[in-house]
Amino acid sequence: MAALPVMLGAAPALAATQTSDAEVEILEQLTLTQVTGLDFGTIIPSATGGRINIRRNSGVCVAQGGVTLVGSDCQRGEFLVTGPSRQRYRITLASAPITLTHVSGPATMVMDRVRINGNRNKRLNAAGNHTFFVSGRLQVGANQAPGVYDGTFDVTVDFR
């Protein structure tokens, strides 16, 4: 039996090149502006604790327990978001509790609920803006020390 010689050689390489596109869209940043601050108003405490609740959808302020609202300065906080037309965004609020501290002493009160009106997922209008409101519930202690109390909390808006 005779052997047949086999020639092994390199086959020519078949290569292909394709040019591809790369793209990016740069969006205008979202801007968040506080229009009015959250204000639980002017209150008179009593020997019994109570609370002030600002309704998130209506802004109505309700005193419960041993607390009396005086005047009409109780209001939701109002925020304005601006950015690209029709952009969707999400609101994130600080988690409660949030402490309000007497401006000249150690006394405190606690805001144990922080909420926005409606869903936290929102959309800017055609002009590129949208307003939303923040409300809360403030726990007032029995015989709460008189004076002004203040505190801060974070409100964040992000693209979604």
Coordinates of C-alpha atoms in Angstrom, one line a residue, residues 1-2 11 14-15 19 23 27 32 37 41-42 44-45 48 57 68 72 74 94 119-120 124 127-128 131 140 156-157:
M1 CA 0.0 0.0 0.0
A2 CA 1.4 3.2 -1.0
A11 CA -5.8 28.5 4.3
L14 CA -11.2 35.7 5.6
A15 CA -11.6 38.9 7.5
T19 CA -17.6 50.6 10.9
E23 CA -23.8 57.9 20.2
L27 CA -29.6 66.0 28.9
L32 CA -34.8 71.5 42.4
G37 CA -40.9 75.7 53.3
G41 CA -47.8 77.0 61.8
T42 CA -48.4 78.6 65.2
I44 CA -50.7 76.3 71.5
P45 CA -49.8 73.1 73.4
T48 CA -51.8 66.6 76.8
N57 CA -52.9 66.0 48.8
T68 CA -54.6 74.1 69.0
S72 CA -53.4 80.3 59.1
C74 CA -49.6 76.2 58.5
A94 CA -35.5 61.8 54.0
N119 CA -46.8 59.2 43.5
R120 CA -43.1 59.7 43.8
L124 CA -42.1 67.4 33.8
A127 CA -42.2 73.6 29.3
G128 CA -39.8 71.5 31.4
T131 CA -44.4 71.5 41.1
V140 CA -46.1 67.9 70.0
T156 CA -33.8 64.6 46.1
V157 CA -35.0 64.3 42.5

